[in-house]
Amino acid sequence: MHEYLTQAIILDREPQGELDARVTFWSRKFGKMRGRATSLRKITSKLSAHLEPGMLSEVRLVENKNIQVVDALKLRRLAVSYADLPRLARLLEHSEPDEELWQAIAAEKWSWSAVLGALGWHPQEAACVLCGRRPEAFSVASQEFFCELCASKLPADTLIYIHNAAV
């Protein structure tokens, strides 16, 4: 049995059983992980507010066969929107910590351009894959950049707008 203490960005939580939940988070030391939080959905749960998606929290984990979240303390809410969290979760790899990426995600001023740059996709060096113009959006599914005109032809829920353009 191992115990870990790390800062983590809460990406998602889904019900598991009647009172428990499975929490997906990206930790500074261990990368993307999933852990079970027992009784998280109880009305009297002390952990619930600390494990909300979009929170930067200090979490204590116990690993036996599975990972169990045993304690958490929220540090602050991140500047990332709730709608961007699933897109971010799709881009992050399990068990791959990255300090540069951590700094981009946990920054006071959230920027998809900085996050994509830390992941190796540099928007300032890219061009629209269809017409060659300046990119305004990034497709998570195809991992390609698109200008505003070409992006308008694609489903909006699959795109990340990198220059804070309106969706």
Short mmCIF file of N, CA and C in Angstrom, two decimals:
data_model
loop_
_atom_site.label_atom_id
_atom_site.label_comp_id
_atom_site.label_asym_id
_atom_site.label_seq_id
_atom_site.Cartn_x
_atom_site.Cartn_y
_atom_site.Cartn_z
N MET A 1 0.85 -1.17 0.00
CA MET A 1 0.00 0.00 0.00
C MET A 1 0.90 1.24 0.00
N HIS A 2 0.60 2.18 -0.91
CA HIS A 2 1.37 3.42 -1.02
C HIS A 2 0.46 4.62 -0.80
N GLU A 3 1.04 5.66 -0.22
CA GLU A 3 0.29 6.90 -0.01
C GLU A 3 1.02 8.03 -0.72
N TYR A 4 0.26 8.88 -1.42
CA TYR A 4 0.83 9.99 -2.18
C TYR A 4 0.11 11.29 -1.81
N LEU A 5 0.85 12.39 -1.83
CA LEU A 5 0.29 13.71 -1.63
C LEU A 5 0.76 14.57 -2.81
N THR A 6 -0.18 15.16 -3.54
CA THR A 6 0.17 15.94 -4.72
C THR A 6 -0.89 17.00 -5.00
N GLN A 7 -0.49 18.01 -5.74
CA GLN A 7 -1.46 18.97 -6.25
C GLN A 7 -2.10 18.35 -7.48
N ALA A 8 -3.39 18.60 -7.67
CA ALA A 8 -4.10 18.02 -8.81
C ALA A 8 -5.16 18.97 -9.32
N ILE A 9 -5.37 18.93 -10.62
CA ILE A 9 -6.44 19.67 -11.27
C ILE A 9 -7.57 18.69 -11.51
N ILE A 10 -8.73 18.97 -10.96
CA ILE A 10 -9.87 18.07 -11.09
C ILE A 10 -10.49 18.28 -12.47
N LEU A 11 -10.48 17.23 -13.30
CA LEU A 11 -11.00 17.31 -14.66
C LEU A 11 -12.45 16.87 -14.77
N ASP A 12 -12.81 15.84 -14.02
CA ASP A 12 -14.16 15.28 -14.15
C ASP A 12 -14.45 14.42 -12.93
N ARG A 13 -15.72 14.25 -12.66
CA ARG A 13 -16.13 13.27 -11.67
C ARG A 13 -17.45 12.68 -12.13
N GLU A 14 -17.55 11.37 -12.01
CA GLU A 14 -18.75 10.66 -12.47
C GLU A 14 -19.25 9.76 -11.35
N PRO A 15 -20.56 9.64 -11.22
CA PRO A 15 -21.13 8.78 -10.19
C PRO A 15 -20.69 7.33 -10.37
N GLN A 16 -20.47 6.68 -9.25
CA GLN A 16 -20.14 5.26 -9.27
C GLN A 16 -20.86 4.63 -8.08
N GLY A 17 -21.88 3.88 -8.39
CA GLY A 17 -22.70 3.34 -7.32
C GLY A 17 -23.62 4.41 -6.77
N GLU A 18 -24.14 4.16 -5.58
CA GLU A 18 -25.12 5.08 -5.02
C GLU A 18 -24.50 6.34 -4.41
N LEU A 19 -23.37 6.21 -3.73
CA LEU A 19 -22.80 7.36 -3.03
C LEU A 19 -21.38 7.72 -3.46
N ASP A 20 -20.70 6.82 -4.13
CA ASP A 20 -19.31 7.05 -4.50
C ASP A 20 -19.21 7.77 -5.85
N ALA A 21 -18.00 8.19 -6.17
CA ALA A 21 -17.74 8.82 -7.47
C ALA A 21 -16.33 8.46 -7.92
N ARG A 22 -16.14 8.46 -9.22
CA ARG A 22 -14.82 8.27 -9.80
C ARG A 22 -14.36 9.65 -10.26
N VAL A 23 -13.21 10.08 -9.76
CA VAL A 23 -12.68 11.40 -10.04
C VAL A 23 -11.50 11.27 -11.00
N THR A 24 -11.54 12.05 -12.08
CA THR A 24 -10.42 12.12 -13.02
C THR A 24 -9.69 13.42 -12.74
N PHE A 25 -8.39 13.32 -12.55
CA PHE A 25 -7.60 14.51 -12.26
C PHE A 25 -6.23 14.41 -12.91
N TRP A 26 -5.59 15.54 -13.04
CA TRP A 26 -4.25 15.59 -13.59
C TRP A 26 -3.35 16.13 -12.50
N SER A 27 -2.45 15.30 -12.01
CA SER A 27 -1.62 15.69 -10.88
C SER A 27 -0.25 16.19 -11.35
N ARG A 28 0.31 17.03 -10.54
CA ARG A 28 1.60 17.62 -10.86
C ARG A 28 2.70 16.56 -10.91
N LYS A 29 2.67 15.59 -10.01
CA LYS A 29 3.73 14.59 -9.92
C LYS A 29 3.50 13.34 -10.76
N PHE A 30 2.23 12.99 -11.02
CA PHE A 30 1.95 11.69 -11.61
C PHE A 30 1.19 11.74 -12.92
N GLY A 31 0.81 12.91 -13.39
CA GLY A 31 0.04 13.02 -14.63
C GLY A 31 -1.43 12.70 -14.41
N LYS A 32 -2.09 12.29 -15.47
CA LYS A 32 -3.54 12.03 -15.42
C LYS A 32 -3.80 10.71 -14.70
N MET A 33 -4.75 10.77 -13.77
CA MET A 33 -5.11 9.59 -12.98
C MET A 33 -6.61 9.58 -12.73
N ARG A 34 -7.09 8.43 -12.33
CA ARG A 34 -8.49 8.30 -11.90
C ARG A 34 -8.48 7.62 -10.55
N GLY A 35 -9.34 8.12 -9.67
CA GLY A 35 -9.42 7.54 -8.34
C GLY A 35 -10.84 7.51 -7.84
N ARG A 36 -11.09 6.61 -6.93
CA ARG A 36 -12.43 6.47 -6.34
C ARG A 36 -12.49 7.32 -5.08
N ALA A 37 -13.57 8.07 -4.96
CA ALA A 37 -13.81 8.86 -3.76
C ALA A 37 -15.06 8.30 -3.09
N THR A 38 -14.88 7.64 -1.96
CA THR A 38 -15.97 6.99 -1.24
C THR A 38 -16.88 8.03 -0.59
N SER A 39 -18.18 7.81 -0.72
CA SER A 39 -19.22 8.65 -0.12
C SER A 39 -19.15 10.12 -0.55
N LEU A 40 -18.61 10.38 -1.71
CA LEU A 40 -18.46 11.76 -2.21
C LEU A 40 -19.81 12.41 -2.47
N ARG A 41 -20.81 11.60 -2.83
CA ARG A 41 -22.12 12.15 -3.18
C ARG A 41 -23.07 12.25 -1.99
N LYS A 42 -22.60 11.90 -0.80
CA LYS A 42 -23.41 12.09 0.41
C LYS A 42 -23.58 13.58 0.65
N ILE A 43 -24.71 13.97 1.15
CA ILE A 43 -24.97 15.39 1.42
C ILE A 43 -24.03 15.95 2.48
N THR A 44 -23.53 15.09 3.35
CA THR A 44 -22.63 15.52 4.42
C THR A 44 -21.15 15.32 4.07
N SER A 45 -20.85 15.01 2.82
CA SER A 45 -19.48 14.74 2.42
C SER A 45 -18.60 15.98 2.57
N LYS A 46 -17.48 15.81 3.23
CA LYS A 46 -16.54 16.91 3.41
C LYS A 46 -15.61 17.06 2.21
N LEU A 47 -15.49 16.02 1.39
CA LEU A 47 -14.61 16.06 0.22
C LEU A 47 -15.26 16.67 -1.01
N SER A 48 -16.57 16.65 -1.08
CA SER A 48 -17.29 17.01 -2.30
C SER A 48 -16.88 18.35 -2.89
N ALA A 49 -16.84 19.40 -2.10
CA ALA A 49 -16.52 20.73 -2.62
C ALA A 49 -15.08 20.85 -3.07
N HIS A 50 -14.20 20.02 -2.53
CA HIS A 50 -12.78 20.07 -2.88
C HIS A 50 -12.48 19.31 -4.17
N LEU A 51 -13.41 18.46 -4.60
CA LEU A 51 -13.19 17.63 -5.79
C LEU A 51 -14.15 17.99 -6.91
N GLU A 52 -14.48 19.26 -7.04
CA GLU A 52 -15.32 19.74 -8.13
C GLU A 52 -14.46 19.95 -9.37
N PRO A 53 -14.97 19.64 -10.56
CA PRO A 53 -14.21 19.90 -11.79
C PRO A 53 -13.83 21.38 -11.90
N GLY A 54 -12.57 21.61 -12.29
CA GLY A 54 -12.07 22.97 -12.43
C GLY A 54 -11.31 23.47 -11.21
N MET A 55 -11.23 22.66 -10.17
CA MET A 55 -10.52 23.06 -8.95
C MET A 55 -9.07 22.60 -8.99
N LEU A 56 -8.21 23.42 -8.43
CA LEU A 56 -6.84 23.02 -8.14
C LEU A 56 -6.85 22.64 -6.67
N SER A 57 -6.55 21.38 -6.38
CA SER A 57 -6.64 20.87 -5.01
C SER A 57 -5.37 20.13 -4.63
N GLU A 58 -5.13 20.06 -3.34
CA GLU A 58 -4.08 19.22 -2.78
C GLU A 58 -4.79 17.91 -2.42
N VAL A 59 -4.39 16.80 -3.01
CA VAL A 59 -5.08 15.53 -2.77
C VAL A 59 -4.13 14.50 -2.15
N ARG A 60 -4.69 13.68 -1.28
CA ARG A 60 -3.96 12.56 -0.72
C ARG A 60 -4.58 11.29 -1.26
N LEU A 61 -3.75 10.45 -1.83
CA LEU A 61 -4.20 9.22 -2.49
C LEU A 61 -3.59 8.02 -1.80
N VAL A 62 -4.36 6.95 -1.76
CA VAL A 62 -3.85 5.68 -1.28
C VAL A 62 -4.02 4.69 -2.42
N GLU A 63 -2.93 3.99 -2.74
CA GLU A 63 -2.97 3.01 -3.82
C GLU A 63 -2.75 1.63 -3.23
N ASN A 64 -3.75 0.78 -3.40
CA ASN A 64 -3.65 -0.62 -3.02
C ASN A 64 -3.78 -1.39 -4.32
N LYS A 65 -4.95 -1.89 -4.63
CA LYS A 65 -5.22 -2.42 -5.97
C LYS A 65 -5.64 -1.29 -6.88
N ASN A 66 -6.45 -0.39 -6.34
CA ASN A 66 -6.94 0.78 -7.07
C ASN A 66 -6.51 2.04 -6.32
N ILE A 67 -6.76 3.18 -6.95
CA ILE A 67 -6.43 4.45 -6.31
C ILE A 67 -7.66 4.97 -5.58
N GLN A 68 -7.47 5.34 -4.33
CA GLN A 68 -8.54 5.87 -3.49
C GLN A 68 -8.16 7.29 -3.08
N VAL A 69 -9.06 8.24 -3.31
CA VAL A 69 -8.86 9.61 -2.85
C VAL A 69 -9.34 9.67 -1.41
N VAL A 70 -8.43 9.91 -0.47
CA VAL A 70 -8.81 9.88 0.94
C VAL A 70 -8.92 11.26 1.56
N ASP A 71 -8.30 12.26 0.95
CA ASP A 71 -8.38 13.61 1.51
C ASP A 71 -8.10 14.61 0.39
N ALA A 72 -8.68 15.79 0.51
CA ALA A 72 -8.47 16.84 -0.49
C ALA A 72 -8.69 18.20 0.15
N LEU A 73 -7.95 19.18 -0.35
CA LEU A 73 -8.10 20.56 0.09
C LEU A 73 -8.03 21.44 -1.15
N LYS A 74 -9.12 22.14 -1.45
CA LYS A 74 -9.10 23.00 -2.64
C LYS A 74 -8.22 24.21 -2.37
N LEU A 75 -7.40 24.52 -3.37
CA LEU A 75 -6.52 25.68 -3.28
C LEU A 75 -7.15 26.89 -3.96
N ARG A 76 -7.73 26.66 -5.15
CA ARG A 76 -8.42 27.73 -5.88
C ARG A 76 -9.11 27.15 -7.10
N ARG A 77 -10.01 27.94 -7.66
CA ARG A 77 -10.67 27.56 -8.91
C ARG A 77 -9.78 28.04 -10.05
N LEU A 78 -9.62 27.21 -11.06
CA LEU A 78 -8.82 27.58 -12.23
C LEU A 78 -9.60 28.49 -13.16
N ALA A 79 -8.89 29.19 -14.01
CA ALA A 79 -9.51 30.12 -14.96
C ALA A 79 -10.13 29.40 -16.16
N VAL A 80 -9.90 28.11 -16.29
CA VAL A 80 -10.44 27.34 -17.41
C VAL A 80 -11.95 27.18 -17.25
N SER A 81 -12.68 27.27 -18.36
CA SER A 81 -14.13 27.12 -18.28
C SER A 81 -14.50 25.65 -18.11
N TYR A 82 -15.66 25.43 -17.53
CA TYR A 82 -16.14 24.06 -17.30
C TYR A 82 -16.29 23.31 -18.63
N ALA A 83 -16.69 24.02 -19.69
CA ALA A 83 -16.87 23.40 -21.00
C ALA A 83 -15.55 22.95 -21.63
N ASP A 84 -14.44 23.57 -21.25
CA ASP A 84 -13.14 23.20 -21.81
C ASP A 84 -12.50 22.01 -21.10
N LEU A 85 -12.98 21.65 -19.93
CA LEU A 85 -12.36 20.56 -19.17
C LEU A 85 -12.39 19.21 -19.90
N PRO A 86 -13.51 18.80 -20.53
CA PRO A 86 -13.49 17.52 -21.26
C PRO A 86 -12.50 17.53 -22.43
N ARG A 87 -12.36 18.67 -23.10
CA ARG A 87 -11.38 18.77 -24.20
C ARG A 87 -9.96 18.64 -23.67
N LEU A 88 -9.72 19.28 -22.55
CA LEU A 88 -8.41 19.19 -21.92
C LEU A 88 -8.12 17.75 -21.49
N ALA A 89 -9.10 17.09 -20.92
CA ALA A 89 -8.93 15.71 -20.48
C ALA A 89 -8.58 14.79 -21.64
N ARG A 90 -9.17 15.04 -22.82
CA ARG A 90 -8.88 14.21 -23.99
C ARG A 90 -7.44 14.39 -24.48
N LEU A 91 -6.86 15.56 -24.25
CA LEU A 91 -5.50 15.83 -24.71
C LEU A 91 -4.43 15.29 -23.78
N LEU A 92 -4.76 15.10 -22.51
CA LEU A 92 -3.77 14.68 -21.52
C LEU A 92 -3.64 13.16 -21.50
N GLU A 93 -2.40 12.70 -21.36
CA GLU A 93 -2.12 11.27 -21.31
C GLU A 93 -2.09 10.78 -19.86
N HIS A 94 -2.47 9.53 -19.66
CA HIS A 94 -2.42 8.93 -18.32
C HIS A 94 -0.97 8.76 -17.89
N SER A 95 -0.72 9.05 -16.63
CA SER A 95 0.57 8.83 -15.98
C SER A 95 1.74 9.52 -16.68
N GLU A 96 1.50 10.69 -17.26
CA GLU A 96 2.56 11.45 -17.93
C GLU A 96 2.67 12.84 -17.32
N PRO A 97 3.43 13.02 -16.24
CA PRO A 97 3.58 14.36 -15.67
C PRO A 97 4.44 15.24 -16.58
N ASP A 98 4.20 16.55 -16.56
CA ASP A 98 4.93 17.49 -17.40
C ASP A 98 4.87 18.86 -16.72
N GLU A 99 6.00 19.33 -16.22
CA GLU A 99 6.03 20.58 -15.45
C GLU A 99 5.65 21.79 -16.30
N GLU A 100 6.12 21.85 -17.55
CA GLU A 100 5.78 22.98 -18.42
C GLU A 100 4.27 23.02 -18.67
N LEU A 101 3.69 21.85 -18.91
CA LEU A 101 2.25 21.76 -19.13
C LEU A 101 1.49 22.13 -17.86
N TRP A 102 1.99 21.68 -16.72
CA TRP A 102 1.36 22.03 -15.44
C TRP A 102 1.30 23.55 -15.27
N GLN A 103 2.41 24.22 -15.55
CA GLN A 103 2.47 25.68 -15.41
C GLN A 103 1.47 26.36 -16.35
N ALA A 104 1.32 25.84 -17.56
CA ALA A 104 0.37 26.43 -18.52
C ALA A 104 -1.08 26.25 -18.07
N ILE A 105 -1.40 25.08 -17.54
CA ILE A 105 -2.78 24.80 -17.13
C ILE A 105 -3.13 25.51 -15.82
N ALA A 106 -2.22 25.52 -14.88
CA ALA A 106 -2.50 26.09 -13.56
C ALA A 106 -2.26 27.61 -13.51
N ALA A 107 -1.88 28.21 -14.62
CA ALA A 107 -1.59 29.65 -14.65
C ALA A 107 -2.82 30.47 -14.29
N GLU A 108 -2.59 31.64 -13.72
CA GLU A 108 -3.70 32.54 -13.36
C GLU A 108 -4.47 32.97 -14.61
N LYS A 109 -3.76 33.16 -15.71
CA LYS A 109 -4.40 33.56 -16.96
C LYS A 109 -4.40 32.35 -17.91
N TRP A 110 -5.56 31.72 -18.05
CA TRP A 110 -5.71 30.51 -18.87
C TRP A 110 -5.59 30.85 -20.35
N SER A 111 -4.87 30.02 -21.10
CA SER A 111 -4.71 30.24 -22.53
C SER A 111 -4.56 28.90 -23.23
N TRP A 112 -5.46 28.62 -24.18
CA TRP A 112 -5.33 27.39 -24.97
C TRP A 112 -4.05 27.42 -25.78
N SER A 113 -3.63 28.59 -26.22
CA SER A 113 -2.41 28.71 -27.00
C SER A 113 -1.21 28.22 -26.19
N ALA A 114 -1.12 28.60 -24.92
CA ALA A 114 -0.03 28.16 -24.05
C ALA A 114 -0.11 26.66 -23.77
N VAL A 115 -1.31 26.15 -23.54
CA VAL A 115 -1.48 24.72 -23.26
C VAL A 115 -1.11 23.88 -24.48
N LEU A 116 -1.61 24.27 -25.65
CA LEU A 116 -1.28 23.53 -26.88
C LEU A 116 0.22 23.61 -27.17
N GLY A 117 0.83 24.77 -26.92
CA GLY A 117 2.27 24.92 -27.11
C GLY A 117 3.06 23.98 -26.20
N ALA A 118 2.63 23.86 -24.95
CA ALA A 118 3.30 22.95 -24.01
C ALA A 118 3.14 21.49 -24.42
N LEU A 119 2.05 21.19 -25.13
CA LEU A 119 1.82 19.82 -25.61
C LEU A 119 2.55 19.53 -26.92
N GLY A 120 3.16 20.57 -27.51
CA GLY A 120 3.92 20.38 -28.74
C GLY A 120 3.24 20.91 -29.99
N TRP A 121 2.02 21.36 -29.87
CA TRP A 121 1.32 21.96 -31.01
C TRP A 121 1.40 23.48 -30.83
N HIS A 122 2.29 24.13 -31.53
CA HIS A 122 2.51 25.56 -31.36
C HIS A 122 1.65 26.33 -32.35
N PRO A 123 0.55 26.95 -31.90
CA PRO A 123 -0.36 27.66 -32.80
C PRO A 123 0.32 28.79 -33.57
N GLN A 124 1.31 29.46 -32.96
CA GLN A 124 1.96 30.56 -33.64
C GLN A 124 2.83 30.09 -34.81
N GLU A 125 3.16 28.81 -34.87
CA GLU A 125 3.96 28.26 -35.96
C GLU A 125 3.10 27.44 -36.92
N ALA A 126 1.80 27.39 -36.70
CA ALA A 126 0.91 26.55 -37.50
C ALA A 126 0.14 27.37 -38.53
N ALA A 127 -0.48 26.64 -39.45
CA ALA A 127 -1.36 27.24 -40.46
C ALA A 127 -2.57 26.33 -40.62
N CYS A 128 -3.64 26.89 -41.15
CA CYS A 128 -4.85 26.10 -41.41
C CYS A 128 -4.49 24.95 -42.34
N VAL A 129 -4.91 23.76 -41.99
CA VAL A 129 -4.58 22.57 -42.78
C VAL A 129 -5.27 22.58 -44.15
N LEU A 130 -6.37 23.32 -44.28
CA LEU A 130 -7.11 23.35 -45.54
C LEU A 130 -6.71 24.50 -46.46
N CYS A 131 -6.48 25.69 -45.90
CA CYS A 131 -6.23 26.85 -46.77
C CYS A 131 -4.93 27.58 -46.48
N GLY A 132 -4.25 27.26 -45.39
CA GLY A 132 -2.97 27.88 -45.08
C GLY A 132 -3.02 29.20 -44.32
N ARG A 133 -4.21 29.67 -43.98
CA ARG A 133 -4.33 30.93 -43.23
C ARG A 133 -3.99 30.74 -41.76
N ARG A 134 -3.97 31.85 -41.02
CA ARG A 134 -3.67 31.84 -39.60
C ARG A 134 -4.72 31.00 -38.86
N PRO A 135 -4.29 30.06 -38.01
CA PRO A 135 -5.26 29.20 -37.32
C PRO A 135 -5.99 29.94 -36.20
N GLU A 136 -7.25 29.61 -36.07
CA GLU A 136 -8.09 30.15 -34.99
C GLU A 136 -8.65 29.03 -34.12
N ALA A 137 -8.60 27.80 -34.63
CA ALA A 137 -9.18 26.67 -33.90
C ALA A 137 -8.31 25.43 -34.07
N PHE A 138 -8.43 24.53 -33.11
CA PHE A 138 -7.69 23.27 -33.12
C PHE A 138 -8.70 22.15 -32.94
N SER A 139 -8.62 21.15 -33.80
CA SER A 139 -9.52 20.00 -33.70
C SER A 139 -8.87 18.95 -32.81
N VAL A 140 -9.54 18.61 -31.73
CA VAL A 140 -9.03 17.60 -30.81
C VAL A 140 -9.02 16.23 -31.50
N ALA A 141 -10.07 15.94 -32.26
CA ALA A 141 -10.21 14.63 -32.90
C ALA A 141 -9.12 14.38 -33.95
N SER A 142 -8.89 15.34 -34.84
CA SER A 142 -7.92 15.14 -35.92
C SER A 142 -6.55 15.72 -35.59
N GLN A 143 -6.44 16.48 -34.52
CA GLN A 143 -5.21 17.14 -34.09
C GLN A 143 -4.63 18.02 -35.20
N GLU A 144 -5.52 18.85 -35.76
CA GLU A 144 -5.15 19.77 -36.84
C GLU A 144 -5.68 21.17 -36.53
N PHE A 145 -5.02 22.17 -37.11
CA PHE A 145 -5.43 23.56 -36.95
C PHE A 145 -6.29 23.99 -38.12
N PHE A 146 -7.25 24.90 -37.84
CA PHE A 146 -8.15 25.43 -38.86
C PHE A 146 -8.31 26.93 -38.68
N CYS A 147 -8.49 27.65 -39.80
CA CYS A 147 -8.80 29.08 -39.72
C CYS A 147 -10.28 29.21 -39.33
N GLU A 148 -10.72 30.44 -39.10
CA GLU A 148 -12.09 30.66 -38.65
C GLU A 148 -13.11 30.19 -39.68
N LEU A 149 -12.85 30.45 -40.96
CA LEU A 149 -13.78 30.06 -42.02
C LEU A 149 -13.88 28.54 -42.15
N CYS A 150 -12.75 27.87 -42.18
CA CYS A 150 -12.76 26.40 -42.31
C CYS A 150 -13.32 25.74 -41.04
N ALA A 151 -13.06 26.33 -39.88
CA ALA A 151 -13.56 25.77 -38.62
C ALA A 151 -15.07 25.87 -38.53
N SER A 152 -15.65 26.87 -39.20
CA SER A 152 -17.11 27.04 -39.14
C SER A 152 -17.85 25.89 -39.82
N LYS A 153 -17.16 25.09 -40.61
CA LYS A 153 -17.76 23.95 -41.30
C LYS A 153 -17.69 22.67 -40.47
N LEU A 154 -17.04 22.74 -39.33
CA LEU A 154 -16.85 21.56 -38.47
C LEU A 154 -17.74 21.67 -37.22
N PRO A 155 -18.06 20.53 -36.58
CA PRO A 155 -18.85 20.58 -35.35
C PRO A 155 -18.11 21.35 -34.25
N ALA A 156 -18.76 22.33 -33.66
CA ALA A 156 -18.12 23.21 -32.67
C ALA A 156 -17.67 22.46 -31.42
N ASP A 157 -18.36 21.37 -31.07
CA ASP A 157 -17.98 20.66 -29.84
C ASP A 157 -16.68 19.87 -29.97
N THR A 158 -16.12 19.78 -31.18
CA THR A 158 -14.85 19.08 -31.37
C THR A 158 -13.68 20.05 -31.49
N LEU A 159 -13.96 21.36 -31.39
CA LEU A 159 -12.93 22.37 -31.62
C LEU A 159 -12.54 23.10 -30.35
N ILE A 160 -11.29 23.51 -30.33
CA ILE A 160 -10.77 24.41 -29.30
C ILE A 160 -10.43 25.70 -30.01
N TYR A 161 -11.06 26.80 -29.59
CA TYR A 161 -10.74 28.10 -30.18
C TYR A 161 -9.56 28.68 -29.43
N ILE A 162 -8.44 28.84 -30.14
CA ILE A 162 -7.18 29.16 -29.48
C ILE A 162 -6.94 30.64 -29.24
N HIS A 163 -7.64 31.50 -29.93
CA HIS A 163 -7.43 32.94 -29.75
C HIS A 163 -8.62 33.59 -29.07
N ASN A 164 -9.28 32.85 -28.18
CA ASN A 164 -10.43 33.34 -27.42
C ASN A 164 -11.54 33.87 -28.31
N ALA A 165 -11.67 33.27 -29.50
CA ALA A 165 -12.76 33.66 -30.40
C ALA A 165 -14.06 33.11 -29.86
N ALA A 166 -15.15 33.74 -30.16
CA ALA A 166 -16.47 33.26 -29.72
C ALA A 166 -16.82 31.98 -30.44
N VAL A 167 -17.43 31.07 -29.72
CA VAL A 167 -17.82 29.79 -30.31
C VAL A 167 -19.18 29.92 -30.94
#
